[in-house]
Amino acid sequence: RTTQRSVASSGLKTICQSAACPNLGHCFERGTASFLILGDTCTRNCRFCNVATGTPEKPDPEEPKRLAETIIEMGLKYVVITSVTRDDLTDGGAEHFGKCVEEIRNLSPGTRVEILVPDFKGCEAIALDIIERVSIDIFNHNLEKVPRLYSKVRPGANYTGSVDLLERIAKQRPE
């Protein structure tokens, strides 16, 4: 099955599709995709991103299992899991990230897992406690712009907060 069919039949989303990435066809042809969890509606309106903004649906409790099963079906050895920003959730979606990683580890223990997380604004400590409990291979968080442009391009985000998040995880998980 093709990547596009596997993703569609599982009811999963990819950031590639939701953000209208111009490289989508190339990646799908190569059997790669970055999975988007927690829906495809973001609670922020960043100017660099093409993901829809608004009021997202509640997290799907079946998504972690569907994600892990799709990873097995596709024979993936390395996955990237990202999400929209979920300022509406008390933990910013960290628990859902944790459940996704745990399910992948249960069903496909040999798959390497990278998580590309939002900034968890206001709930960083809770998020990092949850992430500390799961076995990830790579923790990733984007710094899209230089500090002086951050507030213009990423309203609601904070450059220093993002740097602090990366420093805190580096101290918790130096490997």
PDB file of C-alpha atoms in Angstrom:
ATOM      1  CA  ARG A   1       0.000   0.000   0.000  1.00  0.00           C
ATOM      2  CA  THR A   2       1.120   3.504  -0.626  1.00  0.00           C
ATOM      3  CA  THR A   3       1.878   5.929   2.149  1.00  0.00           C
ATOM      4  CA  GLN A   4      -1.074   8.101   1.215  1.00  0.00           C
ATOM      5  CA  ARG A   5      -3.496   5.139   1.294  1.00  0.00           C
ATOM      6  CA  SER A   6      -2.119   3.858   4.602  1.00  0.00           C
ATOM      7  CA  VAL A   7      -2.487   7.240   6.255  1.00  0.00           C
ATOM      8  CA  ALA A   8      -5.957   7.847   4.810  1.00  0.00           C
ATOM      9  CA  SER A   9      -7.340   4.407   5.655  1.00  0.00           C
ATOM     10  CA  SER A  10      -6.163   4.715   9.251  1.00  0.00           C
ATOM     11  CA  GLY A  11      -7.885   8.062   9.740  1.00  0.00           C
ATOM     12  CA  LEU A  12      -4.557   9.622  10.707  1.00  0.00           C
ATOM     13  CA  LYS A  13      -3.259  13.005   9.663  1.00  0.00           C
ATOM     14  CA  THR A  14       0.174  14.164   8.562  1.00  0.00           C
ATOM     15  CA  ILE A  15       1.646  17.602   9.003  1.00  0.00           C
ATOM     16  CA  CYS A  16       2.601  17.289   5.349  1.00  0.00           C
ATOM     17  CA  GLN A  17      -1.054  17.276   4.307  1.00  0.00           C
ATOM     18  CA  SER A  18      -2.402  19.671   6.942  1.00  0.00           C
ATOM     19  CA  ALA A  19       0.236  22.322   6.266  1.00  0.00           C
ATOM     20  CA  ALA A  20       0.077  21.872   2.471  1.00  0.00           C
ATOM     21  CA  CYS A  21       3.762  21.026   2.236  1.00  0.00           C
ATOM     22  CA  PRO A  22       5.094  21.404  -1.318  1.00  0.00           C
ATOM     23  CA  ASN A  23       7.245  18.274  -0.856  1.00  0.00           C
ATOM     24  CA  LEU A  24       4.297  16.023   0.013  1.00  0.00           C
ATOM     25  CA  GLY A  25       4.409  13.967  -3.199  1.00  0.00           C
ATOM     26  CA  HIS A  26       8.160  13.417  -2.955  1.00  0.00           C
ATOM     27  CA  CYS A  27       7.954  12.241   0.664  1.00  0.00           C
ATOM     28  CA  PHE A  28       4.945   9.999   0.103  1.00  0.00           C
ATOM     29  CA  GLU A  29       6.673   8.412  -2.902  1.00  0.00           C
ATOM     30  CA  ARG A  30       9.619   7.554  -0.635  1.00  0.00           C
ATOM     31  CA  GLY A  31       7.313   6.111   2.035  1.00  0.00           C
ATOM     32  CA  THR A  32       7.892   8.872   4.574  1.00  0.00           C
ATOM     33  CA  ALA A  33       5.499  11.085   6.489  1.00  0.00           C
ATOM     34  CA  SER A  34       5.454  13.086   9.701  1.00  0.00           C
ATOM     35  CA  PHE A  35       2.369  12.080  11.651  1.00  0.00           C
ATOM     36  CA  LEU A  36       0.171  14.814  13.097  1.00  0.00           C
ATOM     37  CA  ILE A  37      -1.623  13.906  16.311  1.00  0.00           C
ATOM     38  CA  LEU A  38      -4.324  15.730  18.286  1.00  0.00           C
ATOM     39  CA  GLY A  39      -6.278  16.730  15.199  1.00  0.00           C
ATOM     40  CA  ASP A  40      -5.544  19.179  12.435  1.00  0.00           C
ATOM     41  CA  THR A  41      -6.868  22.385  13.992  1.00  0.00           C
ATOM     42  CA  CYS A  42      -4.426  24.569  15.906  1.00  0.00           C
ATOM     43  CA  THR A  43      -5.325  26.935  18.740  1.00  0.00           C
ATOM     44  CA  ARG A  44      -2.840  29.569  17.544  1.00  0.00           C
ATOM     45  CA  ASN A  45      -2.556  31.539  14.336  1.00  0.00           C
ATOM     46  CA  CYS A  46       1.141  31.639  13.504  1.00  0.00           C
ATOM     47  CA  ARG A  47       1.889  33.534  10.327  1.00  0.00           C
ATOM     48  CA  PHE A  48       4.371  31.031   8.900  1.00  0.00           C
ATOM     49  CA  CYS A  49       2.105  27.993   9.147  1.00  0.00           C
ATOM     50  CA  ASN A  50      -0.654  26.804   6.859  1.00  0.00           C
ATOM     51  CA  VAL A  51      -2.449  24.615   9.413  1.00  0.00           C
ATOM     52  CA  ALA A  52      -6.073  25.564  10.101  1.00  0.00           C
ATOM     53  CA  THR A  53      -6.798  27.477  13.309  1.00  0.00           C
ATOM     54  CA  GLY A  54      -9.904  27.415  15.426  1.00  0.00           C
ATOM     55  CA  THR A  55     -11.487  25.284  18.114  1.00  0.00           C
ATOM     56  CA  PRO A  56     -10.135  21.724  17.848  1.00  0.00           C
ATOM     57  CA  GLU A  57     -12.035  18.548  18.591  1.00  0.00           C
ATOM     58  CA  LYS A  58     -11.317  16.540  21.724  1.00  0.00           C
ATOM     59  CA  PRO A  59      -8.300  14.206  21.452  1.00  0.00           C
ATOM     60  CA  ASP A  60      -9.190  10.844  19.927  1.00  0.00           C
ATOM     61  CA  PRO A  61      -8.463   8.115  22.504  1.00  0.00           C
ATOM     62  CA  GLU A  62      -8.049   5.545  19.705  1.00  0.00           C
ATOM     63  CA  GLU A  63      -5.434   7.573  17.822  1.00  0.00           C
ATOM     64  CA  PRO A  64      -2.382   6.114  19.640  1.00  0.00           C
ATOM     65  CA  LYS A  65      -3.375   2.551  18.709  1.00  0.00           C
ATOM     66  CA  ARG A  66      -4.205   3.454  15.098  1.00  0.00           C
ATOM     67  CA  LEU A  67      -0.885   5.255  14.829  1.00  0.00           C
ATOM     68  CA  ALA A  68       1.095   2.269  16.102  1.00  0.00           C
ATOM     69  CA  GLU A  69      -0.802  -0.144  13.854  1.00  0.00           C
ATOM     70  CA  THR A  70      -0.188   2.068  10.807  1.00  0.00           C
ATOM     71  CA  ILE A  71       3.515   2.247  11.627  1.00  0.00           C
ATOM     72  CA  ILE A  72       3.633  -1.559  11.668  1.00  0.00           C
ATOM     73  CA  GLU A  73       1.617  -1.790   8.424  1.00  0.00           C
ATOM     74  CA  MET A  74       3.982   0.631   6.711  1.00  0.00           C
ATOM     75  CA  GLY A  75       7.048  -1.156   8.077  1.00  0.00           C
ATOM     76  CA  LEU A  76       8.505   2.064   9.464  1.00  0.00           C
ATOM     77  CA  LYS A  77      11.736   1.895  11.425  1.00  0.00           C
ATOM     78  CA  TYR A  78      11.759   5.617  12.274  1.00  0.00           C
ATOM     79  CA  VAL A  79       8.787   7.905  12.872  1.00  0.00           C
ATOM     80  CA  VAL A  80       8.280  11.586  13.534  1.00  0.00           C
ATOM     81  CA  ILE A  81       5.234  12.541  15.567  1.00  0.00           C
ATOM     82  CA  THR A  82       4.183  16.158  15.827  1.00  0.00           C
ATOM     83  CA  SER A  83       1.014  17.988  16.739  1.00  0.00           C
ATOM     84  CA  VAL A  84      -0.866  21.174  16.363  1.00  0.00           C
ATOM     85  CA  THR A  85      -0.589  23.521  19.336  1.00  0.00           C
ATOM     86  CA  ARG A  86      -3.285  22.665  21.866  1.00  0.00           C
ATOM     87  CA  ASP A  87      -3.500  25.572  24.307  1.00  0.00           C
ATOM     88  CA  ASP A  88      -7.011  24.323  25.138  1.00  0.00           C
ATOM     89  CA  LEU A  89      -5.638  21.236  26.941  1.00  0.00           C
ATOM     90  CA  THR A  90      -4.349  21.504  30.514  1.00  0.00           C
ATOM     91  CA  ASP A  91      -1.156  19.649  29.560  1.00  0.00           C
ATOM     92  CA  GLY A  92      -0.840  21.039  26.035  1.00  0.00           C
ATOM     93  CA  GLY A  93      -1.377  17.521  24.672  1.00  0.00           C
ATOM     94  CA  ALA A  94       1.637  15.961  26.401  1.00  0.00           C
ATOM     95  CA  GLU A  95      -0.328  13.012  27.806  1.00  0.00           C
ATOM     96  CA  HIS A  96      -1.522  12.165  24.299  1.00  0.00           C
ATOM     97  CA  PHE A  97       2.074  12.295  23.028  1.00  0.00           C
ATOM     98  CA  GLY A  98       2.993   9.910  25.841  1.00  0.00           C
ATOM     99  CA  LYS A  99       0.184   7.488  24.975  1.00  0.00           C
ATOM    100  CA  CYS A 100       1.217   7.486  21.304  1.00  0.00           C
ATOM    101  CA  VAL A 101       4.838   6.699  22.166  1.00  0.00           C
ATOM    102  CA  GLU A 102       3.834   3.980  24.650  1.00  0.00           C
ATOM    103  CA  GLU A 103       1.580   2.316  22.079  1.00  0.00           C
ATOM    104  CA  ILE A 104       4.340   2.395  19.452  1.00  0.00           C
ATOM    105  CA  ARG A 105       6.765   0.860  21.965  1.00  0.00           C
ATOM    106  CA  ASN A 106       4.227  -1.866  22.805  1.00  0.00           C
ATOM    107  CA  LEU A 107       3.427  -2.816  19.210  1.00  0.00           C
ATOM    108  CA  SER A 108       6.663  -1.949  17.420  1.00  0.00           C
ATOM    109  CA  PRO A 109       9.489  -1.820  19.974  1.00  0.00           C
ATOM    110  CA  GLY A 110      12.233  -1.573  17.351  1.00  0.00           C
ATOM    111  CA  THR A 111      10.876   1.622  15.791  1.00  0.00           C
ATOM    112  CA  ARG A 112      12.822   4.772  16.649  1.00  0.00           C
ATOM    113  CA  VAL A 113      10.567   7.620  17.749  1.00  0.00           C
ATOM    114  CA  GLU A 114      11.131  11.357  17.363  1.00  0.00           C
ATOM    115  CA  ILE A 115       8.628  13.754  18.843  1.00  0.00           C
ATOM    116  CA  LEU A 116       8.404  17.299  17.518  1.00  0.00           C
ATOM    117  CA  VAL A 117       6.447  19.137  20.187  1.00  0.00           C
ATOM    118  CA  PRO A 118       4.756  22.512  20.586  1.00  0.00           C
ATOM    119  CA  ASP A 119       5.994  24.820  23.343  1.00  0.00           C
ATOM    120  CA  PHE A 120       3.404  23.614  25.928  1.00  0.00           C
ATOM    121  CA  LYS A 121       2.951  27.256  26.947  1.00  0.00           C
ATOM    122  CA  GLY A 122       1.925  27.475  30.558  1.00  0.00           C
ATOM    123  CA  CYS A 123       2.180  23.766  31.284  1.00  0.00           C
ATOM    124  CA  GLU A 124       5.823  22.984  30.510  1.00  0.00           C
ATOM    125  CA  ALA A 125       6.489  21.260  33.841  1.00  0.00           C
ATOM    126  CA  ILE A 126       3.511  18.918  33.441  1.00  0.00           C
ATOM    127  CA  ALA A 127       4.478  18.187  29.842  1.00  0.00           C
ATOM    128  CA  LEU A 128       8.094  17.421  30.672  1.00  0.00           C
ATOM    129  CA  ASP A 129       7.060  15.115  33.531  1.00  0.00           C
ATOM    130  CA  ILE A 130       4.891  13.145  31.094  1.00  0.00           C
ATOM    131  CA  ILE A 131       7.574  13.044  28.412  1.00  0.00           C
ATOM    132  CA  GLU A 132      10.130  11.918  30.994  1.00  0.00           C
ATOM    133  CA  ARG A 133       8.069   8.745  31.567  1.00  0.00           C
ATOM    134  CA  VAL A 134       8.139   7.541  27.955  1.00  0.00           C
ATOM    135  CA  SER A 135      10.982   6.165  25.902  1.00  0.00           C
ATOM    136  CA  ILE A 136      11.679   8.556  23.032  1.00  0.00           C
ATOM    137  CA  ASP A 137      14.764   8.598  20.863  1.00  0.00           C
ATOM    138  CA  ILE A 138      14.693  12.248  19.792  1.00  0.00           C
ATOM    139  CA  PHE A 139      13.032  15.253  21.438  1.00  0.00           C
ATOM    140  CA  ASN A 140      12.567  18.085  18.966  1.00  0.00           C
ATOM    141  CA  HIS A 141      11.084  21.567  19.162  1.00  0.00           C
ATOM    142  CA  ASN A 142      11.332  24.161  16.414  1.00  0.00           C
ATOM    143  CA  LEU A 143      12.587  27.690  16.822  1.00  0.00           C
ATOM    144  CA  GLU A 144      11.144  29.142  13.637  1.00  0.00           C
ATOM    145  CA  LYS A 145      12.517  32.668  13.806  1.00  0.00           C
ATOM    146  CA  VAL A 146      15.119  34.875  15.460  1.00  0.00           C
ATOM    147  CA  PRO A 147      14.081  36.469  18.795  1.00  0.00           C
ATOM    148  CA  ARG A 148      13.227  39.922  17.423  1.00  0.00           C
ATOM    149  CA  LEU A 149      10.705  38.460  14.913  1.00  0.00           C
ATOM    150  CA  TYR A 150       9.162  35.850  17.191  1.00  0.00           C
ATOM    151  CA  SER A 151       6.189  37.872  18.442  1.00  0.00           C
ATOM    152  CA  LYS A 152       5.310  38.983  14.907  1.00  0.00           C
ATOM    153  CA  VAL A 153       5.482  35.541  13.345  1.00  0.00           C
ATOM    154  CA  ARG A 154       4.422  33.390  16.300  1.00  0.00           C
ATOM    155  CA  PRO A 155       1.832  35.336  18.304  1.00  0.00           C
ATOM    156  CA  GLY A 156       1.241  33.582  21.594  1.00  0.00           C
ATOM    157  CA  ALA A 157       4.680  31.986  21.579  1.00  0.00           C
ATOM    158  CA  ASN A 158       7.820  33.087  23.348  1.00  0.00           C
ATOM    159  CA  TYR A 159      11.351  32.584  22.038  1.00  0.00           C
ATOM    160  CA  THR A 160      12.888  32.429  25.515  1.00  0.00           C
ATOM    161  CA  GLY A 161      10.208  29.948  26.593  1.00  0.00           C
ATOM    162  CA  SER A 162      11.082  27.677  23.674  1.00  0.00           C
ATOM    163  CA  VAL A 163      14.798  27.852  24.473  1.00  0.00           C
ATOM    164  CA  ASP A 164      13.988  27.102  28.138  1.00  0.00           C
ATOM    165  CA  LEU A 165      11.935  24.073  27.086  1.00  0.00           C
ATOM    166  CA  LEU A 166      14.863  22.695  25.093  1.00  0.00           C
ATOM    167  CA  GLU A 167      17.291  23.363  27.951  1.00  0.00           C
ATOM    168  CA  ARG A 168      15.000  21.655  30.481  1.00  0.00           C
ATOM    169  CA  ILE A 169      14.619  18.516  28.396  1.00  0.00           C
ATOM    170  CA  ALA A 170      18.362  18.443  27.735  1.00  0.00           C
ATOM    171  CA  LYS A 171      18.993  18.444  31.478  1.00  0.00           C
ATOM    172  CA  GLN A 172      16.344  15.755  32.079  1.00  0.00           C
ATOM    173  CA  ARG A 173      17.417  13.556  29.170  1.00  0.00           C
ATOM    174  CA  PRO A 174      21.019  14.349  28.240  1.00  0.00           C
ATOM    175  CA  GLU A 175      21.183  11.321  25.939  1.00  0.00           C
TER     176      GLU A 175
END
